[in-house]
PDB file of C-alpha atoms in Angstrom:
ATOM      1  CA  UNK A   1     -13.175 -15.695 -16.063  1.00 94.00           C
ATOM      2  CA  UNK A   2     -15.767 -17.885 -17.790  1.00 94.00           C
ATOM      3  CA  UNK A   3     -13.178 -20.588 -18.476  1.00 92.00           C
ATOM      4  CA  UNK A   4     -12.389 -20.541 -14.739  1.00 92.00           C
ATOM      5  CA  UNK A   5     -16.007 -21.378 -13.922  1.00 94.00           C
ATOM      6  CA  UNK A   6     -17.372 -17.890 -13.283  1.00 96.00           C
ATOM      7  CA  UNK A   7     -20.792 -16.731 -14.476  1.00 97.00           C
ATOM      8  CA  UNK A   8     -21.133 -13.190 -15.830  1.00 97.00           C
ATOM      9  CA  UNK A   9     -24.004 -11.016 -14.591  1.00 97.00           C
ATOM     10  CA  UNK A  10     -25.103  -7.450 -15.210  1.00 96.00           C
ATOM     11  CA  UNK A  11     -26.552  -6.017 -12.014  1.00 95.00           C
ATOM     12  CA  UNK A  12     -29.043  -3.102 -11.799  1.00 94.00           C
ATOM     13  CA  UNK A  13     -27.920   0.510 -12.061  1.00 93.00           C
ATOM     14  CA  UNK A  14     -31.032   2.207 -10.625  1.00 93.00           C
ATOM     15  CA  UNK A  15     -31.153   0.923  -7.069  1.00 89.00           C
ATOM     16  CA  UNK A  16     -31.393   1.871  -3.413  1.00 88.00           C
ATOM     17  CA  UNK A  17     -28.428   3.400  -1.645  1.00 86.00           C
ATOM     18  CA  UNK A  18     -25.563   1.042  -0.793  1.00 76.00           C
ATOM     19  CA  UNK A  19     -23.036   3.239   1.012  1.00 72.00           C
ATOM     20  CA  UNK A  20     -19.386   2.664   0.267  1.00 74.00           C
ATOM     21  CA  UNK A  21     -16.630   5.246   0.657  1.00 73.00           C
ATOM     22  CA  UNK A  22     -18.184   8.246  -1.074  1.00 83.00           C
ATOM     23  CA  UNK A  23     -21.479  10.040  -1.730  1.00 90.00           C
ATOM     24  CA  UNK A  24     -24.178   8.593  -3.975  1.00 93.00           C
ATOM     25  CA  UNK A  25     -25.304  10.047  -7.268  1.00 94.00           C
ATOM     26  CA  UNK A  26     -29.107  10.359  -7.165  1.00 94.00           C
ATOM     27  CA  UNK A  27     -31.696  10.052  -9.948  1.00 95.00           C
ATOM     28  CA  UNK A  28     -35.208  11.439  -9.345  1.00 96.00           C
ATOM     29  CA  UNK A  29     -38.089   8.979  -9.742  1.00 94.00           C
ATOM     30  CA  UNK A  30     -40.916   9.946 -12.121  1.00 94.00           C
ATOM     31  CA  UNK A  31     -43.477   7.609 -10.582  1.00 94.00           C
ATOM     32  CA  UNK A  32     -42.609   8.381  -6.955  1.00 94.00           C
ATOM     33  CA  UNK A  33     -42.369  12.197  -6.710  1.00 94.00           C
ATOM     34  CA  UNK A  34     -39.816  13.340  -4.152  1.00 95.00           C
ATOM     35  CA  UNK A  35     -38.093   9.935  -4.150  1.00 95.00           C
ATOM     36  CA  UNK A  36     -34.743   9.093  -5.704  1.00 95.00           C
ATOM     37  CA  UNK A  37     -32.815   6.130  -7.028  1.00 95.00           C
ATOM     38  CA  UNK A  38     -29.116   5.866  -6.175  1.00 94.00           C
ATOM     39  CA  UNK A  39     -26.485   4.871  -8.701  1.00 94.00           C
ATOM     40  CA  UNK A  40     -24.443   2.040  -7.149  1.00 92.00           C
ATOM     41  CA  UNK A  41     -21.019   2.771  -5.752  1.00 91.00           C
ATOM     42  CA  UNK A  42     -20.378  -0.963  -6.233  1.00 89.00           C
ATOM     43  CA  UNK A  43     -22.603  -3.984  -6.980  1.00 91.00           C
ATOM     44  CA  UNK A  44     -22.131  -5.208  -3.406  1.00 86.00           C
ATOM     45  CA  UNK A  45     -25.737  -6.022  -2.482  1.00 87.00           C
ATOM     46  CA  UNK A  46     -26.612  -7.731  -5.752  1.00 92.00           C
ATOM     47  CA  UNK A  47     -23.573  -9.974  -5.986  1.00 92.00           C
ATOM     48  CA  UNK A  48     -24.141 -11.213  -2.455  1.00 89.00           C
ATOM     49  CA  UNK A  49     -27.746 -12.010  -3.320  1.00 93.00           C
ATOM     50  CA  UNK A  50     -26.379 -14.023  -6.256  1.00 94.00           C
ATOM     51  CA  UNK A  51     -24.179 -15.953  -3.825  1.00 92.00           C
ATOM     52  CA  UNK A  52     -27.226 -16.740  -1.684  1.00 93.00           C
ATOM     53  CA  UNK A  53     -29.070 -17.853  -4.835  1.00 95.00           C
ATOM     54  CA  UNK A  54     -26.429 -20.495  -5.529  1.00 94.00           C
ATOM     55  CA  UNK A  55     -24.191 -18.873  -8.153  1.00 94.00           C
ATOM     56  CA  UNK A  56     -20.937 -19.533  -6.363  1.00 93.00           C
ATOM     57  CA  UNK A  57     -18.645 -17.799  -8.875  1.00 96.00           C
ATOM     58  CA  UNK A  58     -19.877 -14.433 -10.126  1.00 96.00           C
ATOM     59  CA  UNK A  59     -18.093 -11.742 -12.118  1.00 97.00           C
ATOM     60  CA  UNK A  60     -18.946  -8.494 -13.802  1.00 97.00           C
ATOM     61  CA  UNK A  61     -17.071  -5.645 -15.478  1.00 96.00           C
ATOM     62  CA  UNK A  62     -19.041  -3.310 -13.265  1.00 94.00           C
ATOM     63  CA  UNK A  63     -19.648   0.447 -13.496  1.00 93.00           C
ATOM     64  CA  UNK A  64     -19.231   2.184 -10.150  1.00 90.00           C
ATOM     65  CA  UNK A  65     -20.591   5.672  -9.507  1.00 92.00           C
ATOM     66  CA  UNK A  66     -19.082   7.729  -6.713  1.00 90.00           C
ATOM     67  CA  UNK A  67     -19.503  11.436  -6.116  1.00 91.00           C
ATOM     68  CA  UNK A  68     -15.925  12.130  -5.091  1.00 86.00           C
ATOM     69  CA  UNK A  69     -12.895  14.070  -6.252  1.00 84.00           C
ATOM     70  CA  UNK A  70     -10.790  12.725  -9.089  1.00 79.00           C
ATOM     71  CA  UNK A  71      -7.774  10.559  -8.303  1.00 77.00           C
ATOM     72  CA  UNK A  72      -4.621   9.715 -10.171  1.00 79.00           C
ATOM     73  CA  UNK A  73      -5.866   6.200 -10.930  1.00 73.00           C
ATOM     74  CA  UNK A  74      -9.524   6.856 -11.804  1.00 70.00           C
ATOM     75  CA  UNK A  75     -11.810   9.402 -13.405  1.00 73.00           C
ATOM     76  CA  UNK A  76     -14.057  11.490 -11.143  1.00 79.00           C
ATOM     77  CA  UNK A  77     -17.630  10.274 -10.879  1.00 87.00           C
ATOM     78  CA  UNK A  78     -17.483   6.840 -12.443  1.00 88.00           C
ATOM     79  CA  UNK A  79     -15.073   4.004 -13.153  1.00 88.00           C
ATOM     80  CA  UNK A  80     -15.243   0.346 -14.146  1.00 91.00           C
ATOM     81  CA  UNK A  81     -13.826  -2.530 -12.173  1.00 92.00           C
ATOM     82  CA  UNK A  82     -13.560  -6.274 -12.590  1.00 95.00           C
ATOM     83  CA  UNK A  83     -15.867  -7.283  -9.763  1.00 95.00           C
ATOM     84  CA  UNK A  84     -16.071 -10.910  -8.676  1.00 95.00           C
ATOM     85  CA  UNK A  85     -17.308 -13.003  -5.789  1.00 93.00           C
ATOM     86  CA  UNK A  86     -16.674 -16.602  -4.736  1.00 93.00           C
ATOM     87  CA  UNK A  87     -18.404 -18.751  -2.125  1.00 91.00           C
ATOM     88  CA  UNK A  88     -16.734 -20.891   0.548  1.00 90.00           C
ATOM     89  CA  UNK A  89     -13.132 -20.142  -0.417  1.00 91.00           C
ATOM     90  CA  UNK A  90      -9.900 -18.977   1.167  1.00 89.00           C
ATOM     91  CA  UNK A  91      -7.833 -15.968   0.185  1.00 89.00           C
ATOM     92  CA  UNK A  92      -5.439 -18.327  -1.629  1.00 92.00           C
ATOM     93  CA  UNK A  93      -8.377 -19.522  -3.780  1.00 94.00           C
ATOM     94  CA  UNK A  94      -9.187 -15.914  -4.665  1.00 93.00           C
ATOM     95  CA  UNK A  95      -5.583 -15.110  -5.550  1.00 94.00           C
ATOM     96  CA  UNK A  96      -5.216 -18.222  -7.690  1.00 94.00           C
ATOM     97  CA  UNK A  97      -8.418 -17.339  -9.554  1.00 95.00           C
ATOM     98  CA  UNK A  98      -7.469 -13.752 -10.404  1.00 95.00           C
ATOM     99  CA  UNK A  99      -3.692 -13.989 -10.944  1.00 96.00           C
ATOM    100  CA  UNK A 100      -3.979 -15.596 -14.413  1.00 95.00           C
ATOM    101  CA  UNK A 101      -6.474 -12.882 -15.419  1.00 95.00           C
ATOM    102  CA  UNK A 102      -4.227 -10.012 -14.296  1.00 95.00           C
ATOM    103  CA  UNK A 103      -1.120 -11.583 -15.794  1.00 96.00           C
ATOM    104  CA  UNK A 104      -2.904 -12.417 -19.043  1.00 95.00           C
ATOM    105  CA  UNK A 105      -4.443  -8.965 -19.535  1.00 95.00           C
ATOM    106  CA  UNK A 106      -1.181  -7.138 -18.843  1.00 96.00           C
ATOM    107  CA  UNK A 107       0.828  -9.539 -20.994  1.00 95.00           C
ATOM    108  CA  UNK A 108      -1.592  -9.087 -23.889  1.00 96.00           C
ATOM    109  CA  UNK A 109      -1.113  -5.324 -23.875  1.00 96.00           C
ATOM    110  CA  UNK A 110       2.457  -5.200 -22.479  1.00 94.00           C
ATOM    111  CA  UNK A 111       4.058  -4.355 -25.839  1.00 94.00           C
ATOM    112  CA  UNK A 112       7.211  -6.250 -24.920  1.00 92.00           C
ATOM    113  CA  UNK A 113       7.355  -5.221 -21.265  1.00 96.00           C
ATOM    114  CA  UNK A 114       7.953  -7.893 -18.636  1.00 96.00           C
ATOM    115  CA  UNK A 115       5.008  -8.958 -16.437  1.00 97.00           C
ATOM    116  CA  UNK A 116       5.270 -10.742 -13.081  1.00 95.00           C
ATOM    117  CA  UNK A 117       4.374 -14.419 -13.506  1.00 94.00           C
ATOM    118  CA  UNK A 118       1.942 -16.095 -11.134  1.00 93.00           C
ATOM    119  CA  UNK A 119       2.037 -16.701  -8.258  1.00 95.00           C
ATOM    120  CA  UNK A 120       2.662 -13.077  -7.279  1.00 96.00           C
ATOM    121  CA  UNK A 121       4.750 -12.438  -4.143  1.00 96.00           C
ATOM    122  CA  UNK A 122       2.782 -12.283  -0.872  1.00 96.00           C
ATOM    123  CA  UNK A 123       4.072  -9.521   1.421  1.00 96.00           C
ATOM    124  CA  UNK A 124       2.614  -9.013   4.926  1.00 96.00           C
ATOM    125  CA  UNK A 125       1.527  -5.424   5.630  1.00 94.00           C
ATOM    126  CA  UNK A 126       4.024  -4.945   8.472  1.00 93.00           C
ATOM    127  CA  UNK A 127       6.867  -6.140   6.239  1.00 95.00           C
ATOM    128  CA  UNK A 128       5.752  -3.871   3.401  1.00 96.00           C
ATOM    129  CA  UNK A 129       5.721  -0.836   5.683  1.00 94.00           C
ATOM    130  CA  UNK A 130       9.106  -1.757   7.170  1.00 92.00           C
ATOM    131  CA  UNK A 131      10.835  -2.447   3.837  1.00 96.00           C
ATOM    132  CA  UNK A 132       9.052  -0.036   1.513  1.00 97.00           C
ATOM    133  CA  UNK A 133       7.223   2.508   3.701  1.00 96.00           C
ATOM    134  CA  UNK A 134       3.925   1.884   1.891  1.00 96.00           C
ATOM    135  CA  UNK A 135       1.318  -0.814   1.335  1.00 94.00           C
ATOM    136  CA  UNK A 136       1.593  -0.150  -2.423  1.00 95.00           C
ATOM    137  CA  UNK A 137       5.301  -0.830  -3.029  1.00 97.00           C
ATOM    138  CA  UNK A 138       6.899  -0.345  -6.432  1.00 97.00           C
ATOM    139  CA  UNK A 139       8.857  -3.587  -6.707  1.00 97.00           C
ATOM    140  CA  UNK A 140      10.702  -2.322  -9.781  1.00 98.00           C
ATOM    141  CA  UNK A 141      12.760  -0.295  -7.305  1.00 98.00           C
ATOM    142  CA  UNK A 142      15.421  -2.548  -5.676  1.00 97.00           C
ATOM    143  CA  UNK A 143      16.000  -0.274  -2.659  1.00 98.00           C
ATOM    144  CA  UNK A 144      14.774  -1.348   0.771  1.00 98.00           C
ATOM    145  CA  UNK A 145      14.409   0.538   4.047  1.00 97.00           C
ATOM    146  CA  UNK A 146      16.403  -0.609   7.077  1.00 97.00           C
ATOM    147  CA  UNK A 147      15.708  -0.101  10.785  1.00 95.00           C
ATOM    148  CA  UNK A 148      18.898   1.388  12.277  1.00 93.00           C
ATOM    149  CA  UNK A 149      17.589   2.732  15.580  1.00 91.00           C
ATOM    150  CA  UNK A 150      19.676   0.236  17.531  1.00 90.00           C
ATOM    151  CA  UNK A 151      22.866   1.506  15.897  1.00 90.00           C
ATOM    152  CA  UNK A 152      22.213   5.061  17.102  1.00 89.00           C
ATOM    153  CA  UNK A 153      21.076   4.078  20.616  1.00 86.00           C
ATOM    154  CA  UNK A 154      23.647   5.474  23.028  1.00 83.00           C
ATOM    155  CA  UNK A 155      25.653   7.072  20.227  1.00 83.00           C
ATOM    156  CA  UNK A 156      27.182  10.538  20.211  1.00 83.00           C
ATOM    157  CA  UNK A 157      24.570  11.755  17.757  1.00 86.00           C
ATOM    158  CA  UNK A 158      22.192  13.106  20.391  1.00 86.00           C
ATOM    159  CA  UNK A 159      19.397  14.039  17.955  1.00 87.00           C
ATOM    160  CA  UNK A 160      18.771  10.415  16.928  1.00 88.00           C
ATOM    161  CA  UNK A 161      19.848   8.829  20.227  1.00 85.00           C
ATOM    162  CA  UNK A 162      17.471  10.963  22.314  1.00 86.00           C
ATOM    163  CA  UNK A 163      14.603  10.567  19.855  1.00 86.00           C
ATOM    164  CA  UNK A 164      15.067   6.783  19.866  1.00 80.00           C
ATOM    165  CA  UNK A 165      14.985   6.752  23.678  1.00 80.00           C
ATOM    166  CA  UNK A 166      11.588   8.513  23.493  1.00 85.00           C
ATOM    167  CA  UNK A 167      10.122   5.884  21.156  1.00 85.00           C
ATOM    168  CA  UNK A 168      11.014   7.345  17.773  1.00 89.00           C
ATOM    169  CA  UNK A 169      12.419   5.130  15.035  1.00 92.00           C
ATOM    170  CA  UNK A 170      15.379   5.683  12.728  1.00 93.00           C
ATOM    171  CA  UNK A 171      15.001   4.453   9.154  1.00 95.00           C
ATOM    172  CA  UNK A 172      17.789   4.296   6.582  1.00 96.00           C
ATOM    173  CA  UNK A 173      17.921   3.881   2.809  1.00 97.00           C
ATOM    174  CA  UNK A 174      21.203   3.138   1.050  1.00 97.00           C
ATOM    175  CA  UNK A 175      21.923   4.918  -2.239  1.00 96.00           C
ATOM    176  CA  UNK A 176      24.282   2.808  -4.370  1.00 97.00           C
ATOM    177  CA  UNK A 177      27.111   4.845  -5.880  1.00 95.00           C
ATOM    178  CA  UNK A 178      25.765   8.117  -4.526  1.00 95.00           C
ATOM    179  CA  UNK A 179      28.899   9.035  -2.552  1.00 93.00           C
ATOM    180  CA  UNK A 180      30.457  10.542  -5.667  1.00 90.00           C
ATOM    181  CA  UNK A 181      27.544  12.869  -6.334  1.00 92.00           C
ATOM    182  CA  UNK A 182      28.173  16.634  -6.039  1.00 92.00           C
ATOM    183  CA  UNK A 183      27.085  18.576  -2.979  1.00 90.00           C
ATOM    184  CA  UNK A 184      24.163  20.007  -4.988  1.00 93.00           C
ATOM    185  CA  UNK A 185      22.677  16.492  -5.112  1.00 94.00           C
ATOM    186  CA  UNK A 186      22.529  16.330  -1.304  1.00 93.00           C
ATOM    187  CA  UNK A 187      21.278  19.914  -1.021  1.00 92.00           C
ATOM    188  CA  UNK A 188      18.499  19.120  -3.465  1.00 94.00           C
ATOM    189  CA  UNK A 189      17.459  16.064  -1.439  1.00 94.00           C
ATOM    190  CA  UNK A 190      17.568  18.156   1.735  1.00 92.00           C
ATOM    191  CA  UNK A 191      15.210  20.686   0.145  1.00 94.00           C
ATOM    192  CA  UNK A 192      12.934  17.888  -1.061  1.00 95.00           C
ATOM    193  CA  UNK A 193      12.738  16.421   2.462  1.00 94.00           C
ATOM    194  CA  UNK A 194      11.697  19.800   3.868  1.00 93.00           C
ATOM    195  CA  UNK A 195       8.981  20.028   1.214  1.00 94.00           C
ATOM    196  CA  UNK A 196       7.676  16.712   2.588  1.00 93.00           C
ATOM    197  CA  UNK A 197       7.404  18.241   6.058  1.00 89.00           C
ATOM    198  CA  UNK A 198      10.629  16.837   7.514  1.00 89.00           C
ATOM    199  CA  UNK A 199      13.058  19.147   9.385  1.00 86.00           C
ATOM    200  CA  UNK A 200      15.872  17.866   7.177  1.00 84.00           C
ATOM    201  CA  UNK A 201      17.574  14.737   5.887  1.00 89.00           C
ATOM    202  CA  UNK A 202      20.570  13.096   7.509  1.00 90.00           C
ATOM    203  CA  UNK A 203      23.123  11.426   5.247  1.00 93.00           C
ATOM    204  CA  UNK A 204      26.416   9.639   5.331  1.00 93.00           C
ATOM    205  CA  UNK A 205      28.809   8.971   2.412  1.00 94.00           C
ATOM    206  CA  UNK A 206      31.003   5.877   2.731  1.00 94.00           C
ATOM    207  CA  UNK A 207      34.570   5.774   1.433  1.00 88.00           C
ATOM    208  CA  UNK A 208      37.481   3.385   1.871  1.00 81.00           C
ATOM    209  CA  UNK A 209      37.708   3.060   5.626  1.00 72.00           C
ATOM    210  CA  UNK A 210      36.155   6.476   6.245  1.00 81.00           C
ATOM    211  CA  UNK A 211      32.893   8.373   6.015  1.00 90.00           C
ATOM    212  CA  UNK A 212      31.827  11.950   5.450  1.00 90.00           C
ATOM    213  CA  UNK A 213      28.663  13.920   5.920  1.00 88.00           C
ATOM    214  CA  UNK A 214      26.815  15.703   8.731  1.00 87.00           C
ATOM    215  CA  UNK A 215      26.546  12.553  10.847  1.00 88.00           C
ATOM    216  CA  UNK A 216      29.978  11.008  10.208  1.00 89.00           C
ATOM    217  CA  UNK A 217      31.825  12.613  13.142  1.00 88.00           C
ATOM    218  CA  UNK A 218      29.333  11.175  15.644  1.00 89.00           C
ATOM    219  CA  UNK A 219      29.870   7.520  14.632  1.00 89.00           C
ATOM    220  CA  UNK A 220      32.847   5.340  15.461  1.00 88.00           C
ATOM    221  CA  UNK A 221      34.171   2.545  13.250  1.00 89.00           C
ATOM    222  CA  UNK A 222      32.063  -0.098  14.997  1.00 91.00           C
ATOM    223  CA  UNK A 223      28.800   1.783  14.428  1.00 90.00           C
ATOM    224  CA  UNK A 224      29.752   2.542  10.823  1.00 91.00           C
ATOM    225  CA  UNK A 225      30.386  -1.158  10.289  1.00 92.00           C
ATOM    226  CA  UNK A 226      27.001  -2.061  11.772  1.00 93.00           C
ATOM    227  CA  UNK A 227      25.300   0.526   9.573  1.00 93.00           C
ATOM    228  CA  UNK A 228      26.918  -0.974   6.492  1.00 94.00           C
ATOM    229  CA  UNK A 229      25.886  -4.456   7.555  1.00 95.00           C
ATOM    230  CA  UNK A 230      22.252  -3.541   8.246  1.00 95.00           C
ATOM    231  CA  UNK A 231      21.728  -1.400   5.138  1.00 96.00           C
ATOM    232  CA  UNK A 232      23.936  -3.344   2.719  1.00 95.00           C
ATOM    233  CA  UNK A 233      25.845  -0.155   1.889  1.00 95.00           C
ATOM    234  CA  UNK A 234      29.493  -0.367   0.817  1.00 94.00           C
ATOM    235  CA  UNK A 235      32.282   2.003  -0.110  1.00 94.00           C
ATOM    236  CA  UNK A 236      31.031   4.512  -2.676  1.00 95.00           C
ATOM    237  CA  UNK A 237      27.450   4.357  -1.399  1.00 96.00           C
ATOM    238  CA  UNK A 238      25.482   6.816   0.710  1.00 96.00           C
ATOM    239  CA  UNK A 239      23.069   6.154   3.551  1.00 96.00           C
ATOM    240  CA  UNK A 240      20.138   8.520   4.089  1.00 96.00           C
ATOM    241  CA  UNK A 241      18.251   8.729   7.390  1.00 95.00           C
ATOM    242  CA  UNK A 242      14.764   9.573   8.630  1.00 93.00           C
ATOM    243  CA  UNK A 243      13.974   9.856  12.344  1.00 92.00           C
ATOM    244  CA  UNK A 244      10.474  10.394  13.760  1.00 91.00           C
ATOM    245  CA  UNK A 245       7.442   8.576  15.156  1.00 89.00           C
ATOM    246  CA  UNK A 246       6.861   5.342  13.273  1.00 89.00           C
ATOM    247  CA  UNK A 247       3.626   6.539  11.649  1.00 87.00           C
ATOM    248  CA  UNK A 248       5.541   9.543  10.263  1.00 91.00           C
ATOM    249  CA  UNK A 249       8.943   7.971   9.588  1.00 93.00           C
ATOM    250  CA  UNK A 250       7.785   4.936   7.609  1.00 94.00           C
ATOM    251  CA  UNK A 251       5.815   6.859   4.935  1.00 94.00           C
ATOM    252  CA  UNK A 252       8.575   9.459   4.630  1.00 95.00           C
ATOM    253  CA  UNK A 253      11.206   6.733   4.268  1.00 96.00           C
ATOM    254  CA  UNK A 254       8.991   5.185   1.589  1.00 97.00           C
ATOM    255  CA  UNK A 255       8.931   8.471  -0.326  1.00 97.00           C
ATOM    256  CA  UNK A 256      12.697   8.741   0.113  1.00 97.00           C
ATOM    257  CA  UNK A 257      13.112   5.237  -1.316  1.00 97.00           C
ATOM    258  CA  UNK A 258      11.065   6.249  -4.354  1.00 97.00           C
ATOM    259  CA  UNK A 259      12.963   9.520  -4.750  1.00 97.00           C
ATOM    260  CA  UNK A 260      16.363   7.826  -4.590  1.00 97.00           C
ATOM    261  CA  UNK A 261      15.274   5.118  -7.005  1.00 97.00           C
ATOM    262  CA  UNK A 262      14.359   7.803  -9.524  1.00 96.00           C
ATOM    263  CA  UNK A 263      17.374  10.074  -8.886  1.00 95.00           C
ATOM    264  CA  UNK A 264      19.849   7.191  -9.162  1.00 96.00           C
ATOM    265  CA  UNK A 265      18.054   5.595 -12.157  1.00 96.00           C
ATOM    266  CA  UNK A 266      17.583   2.307 -10.313  1.00 97.00           C
ATOM    267  CA  UNK A 267      13.930   1.644 -11.206  1.00 97.00           C
ATOM    268  CA  UNK A 268      13.492  -1.250 -13.629  1.00 97.00           C
ATOM    269  CA  UNK A 269      12.235  -0.032 -16.989  1.00 94.00           C
ATOM    270  CA  UNK A 270       9.593  -1.670 -19.182  1.00 95.00           C
ATOM    271  CA  UNK A 271       8.186  -3.976 -16.515  1.00 97.00           C
ATOM    272  CA  UNK A 272       5.044  -4.555 -14.457  1.00 97.00           C
ATOM    273  CA  UNK A 273       5.767  -6.045 -11.028  1.00 97.00           C
ATOM    274  CA  UNK A 274       2.814  -7.284  -8.958  1.00 97.00           C
ATOM    275  CA  UNK A 275       2.422  -8.451  -5.379  1.00 97.00           C
ATOM    276  CA  UNK A 276      -0.292  -9.135  -2.825  1.00 96.00           C
ATOM    277  CA  UNK A 277      -0.183  -7.269   0.487  1.00 94.00           C
ATOM    278  CA  UNK A 278      -1.521  -9.532   3.243  1.00 94.00           C
ATOM    279  CA  UNK A 279      -2.331  -9.368   6.955  1.00 94.00           C
ATOM    280  CA  UNK A 280      -3.651  -5.820   7.064  1.00 93.00           C
ATOM    281  CA  UNK A 281      -4.411  -4.446  10.529  1.00 94.00           C
ATOM    282  CA  UNK A 282      -8.122  -4.656  11.264  1.00 94.00           C
ATOM    283  CA  UNK A 283      -8.053  -1.485  13.368  1.00 95.00           C
ATOM    284  CA  UNK A 284      -5.906   1.601  13.889  1.00 93.00           C
ATOM    285  CA  UNK A 285      -5.731   4.495  16.337  1.00 90.00           C
ATOM    286  CA  UNK A 286      -7.320   7.724  15.095  1.00 90.00           C
ATOM    287  CA  UNK A 287      -5.267  10.482  16.697  1.00 85.00           C
ATOM    288  CA  UNK A 288      -7.820  13.187  15.866  1.00 89.00           C
ATOM    289  CA  UNK A 289     -10.861  11.306  17.188  1.00 91.00           C
ATOM    290  CA  UNK A 290      -8.844   9.726  20.023  1.00 92.00           C
ATOM    291  CA  UNK A 291     -10.360   6.315  19.427  1.00 95.00           C
ATOM    292  CA  UNK A 292      -9.813   3.019  17.640  1.00 95.00           C
ATOM    293  CA  UNK A 293     -11.342   2.873  14.140  1.00 93.00           C
ATOM    294  CA  UNK A 294     -11.343   0.443  11.219  1.00 91.00           C
ATOM    295  CA  UNK A 295      -8.108   0.783   9.285  1.00 89.00           C
ATOM    296  CA  UNK A 296      -9.698   0.192   5.850  1.00 78.00           C
ATOM    297  CA  UNK A 297     -13.270  -1.129   5.784  1.00 73.00           C
ATOM    298  CA  UNK A 298     -15.364  -3.179   8.199  1.00 74.00           C
ATOM    299  CA  UNK A 299     -16.285  -5.850   5.623  1.00 76.00           C
ATOM    300  CA  UNK A 300     -13.328  -8.045   6.475  1.00 84.00           C
ATOM    301  CA  UNK A 301     -13.006 -11.151   8.553  1.00 88.00           C
ATOM    302  CA  UNK A 302     -10.646 -10.893  11.520  1.00 93.00           C
ATOM    303  CA  UNK A 303      -7.937 -13.513  11.723  1.00 94.00           C
ATOM    304  CA  UNK A 304      -8.907 -15.596  14.714  1.00 94.00           C
ATOM    305  CA  UNK A 305     -12.590 -14.779  14.102  1.00 93.00           C
ATOM    306  CA  UNK A 306     -14.825 -14.030  17.105  1.00 94.00           C
ATOM    307  CA  UNK A 307     -12.273 -15.257  19.623  1.00 96.00           C
ATOM    308  CA  UNK A 308      -9.804 -12.605  18.428  1.00 95.00           C
ATOM    309  CA  UNK A 309     -12.437  -9.877  18.762  1.00 94.00           C
ATOM    310  CA  UNK A 310     -13.246 -10.986  22.304  1.00 95.00           C
ATOM    311  CA  UNK A 311      -9.746 -11.643  23.651  1.00 96.00           C
ATOM    312  CA  UNK A 312      -7.143  -9.629  21.719  1.00 96.00           C
ATOM    313  CA  UNK A 313      -6.064  -6.026  21.832  1.00 96.00           C
ATOM    314  CA  UNK A 314      -7.893  -4.611  18.777  1.00 95.00           C
ATOM    315  CA  UNK A 315      -4.704  -3.006  17.489  1.00 95.00           C
ATOM    316  CA  UNK A 316      -3.061  -6.452  17.219  1.00 96.00           C
ATOM    317  CA  UNK A 317      -5.833  -8.069  15.157  1.00 96.00           C
ATOM    318  CA  UNK A 318      -5.078  -8.753  11.501  1.00 95.00           C
ATOM    319  CA  UNK A 319      -7.746  -8.939   8.807  1.00 93.00           C
ATOM    320  CA  UNK A 320      -8.420 -11.363   6.002  1.00 87.00           C
ATOM    321  CA  UNK A 321      -9.291  -9.729   2.659  1.00 70.00           C
ATOM    322  CA  UNK A 322     -12.157 -12.173   2.086  1.00 60.00           C
TER     323      UNK A 322
END
């Protein structure tokens, strides 16, 4: 970071509250009875003051204190992050600055494992959700999700056809070589899907000029051919289906992709594969509150700036990460 022109700072720990995404830890003040310091959830206020003061490239290996439940990727209570700030730059400038650091750190401790070289792939949010069902895709898994709603429109499989006519989507994931698996394999996946909250899991096994499975009898040769074309499946493969509202189907299809990658031993071993997810939605619809809310945090710049805020449907506005 220093070689890239950044200046290292250590910002205060005892400070005033700077709300982030959790509750503050508080420290009572000896000299001001009844008053409390807050431990910073992030050095947000101080690093921006440094920008104002003229230090245009700041970094810190910063302690962050958040009174929240533990997560899989961090300890409860406190964690450290590489925190940095740059003035008058684009998101490409930020990516170019941090990619060598991420690549270099992982390569140093990779112990022979492969690490994605810079520049990392840039994947728009909508594409990530469509292909992988998540904004945190595991790119070691070669499987991709396909949209097959058009194939089922007007088909004899009423469950999918009727759902598609009401606005539902049909997602498919091809499982290479899975057609030869025993029936217990499909039963196990069916049980897994129900554990995820789905009513079941449709599937189709492709053979030479024929297909079998619960859906096979509802699809003619033309629709089977289109399914193979869209999903990339061939003889000996299986195609698995998810049908629901988009906000339900995409995450479930993403979990299915992960599950199949593990079950079929397709996930690349001994590798770290990075990407940047771009063009996040600025807003989303909160079904519980029945209103539009920020989809991640409000400290983002809308693409199109003020004009977008004044003229566009909020749900169409994309955000910049910087």
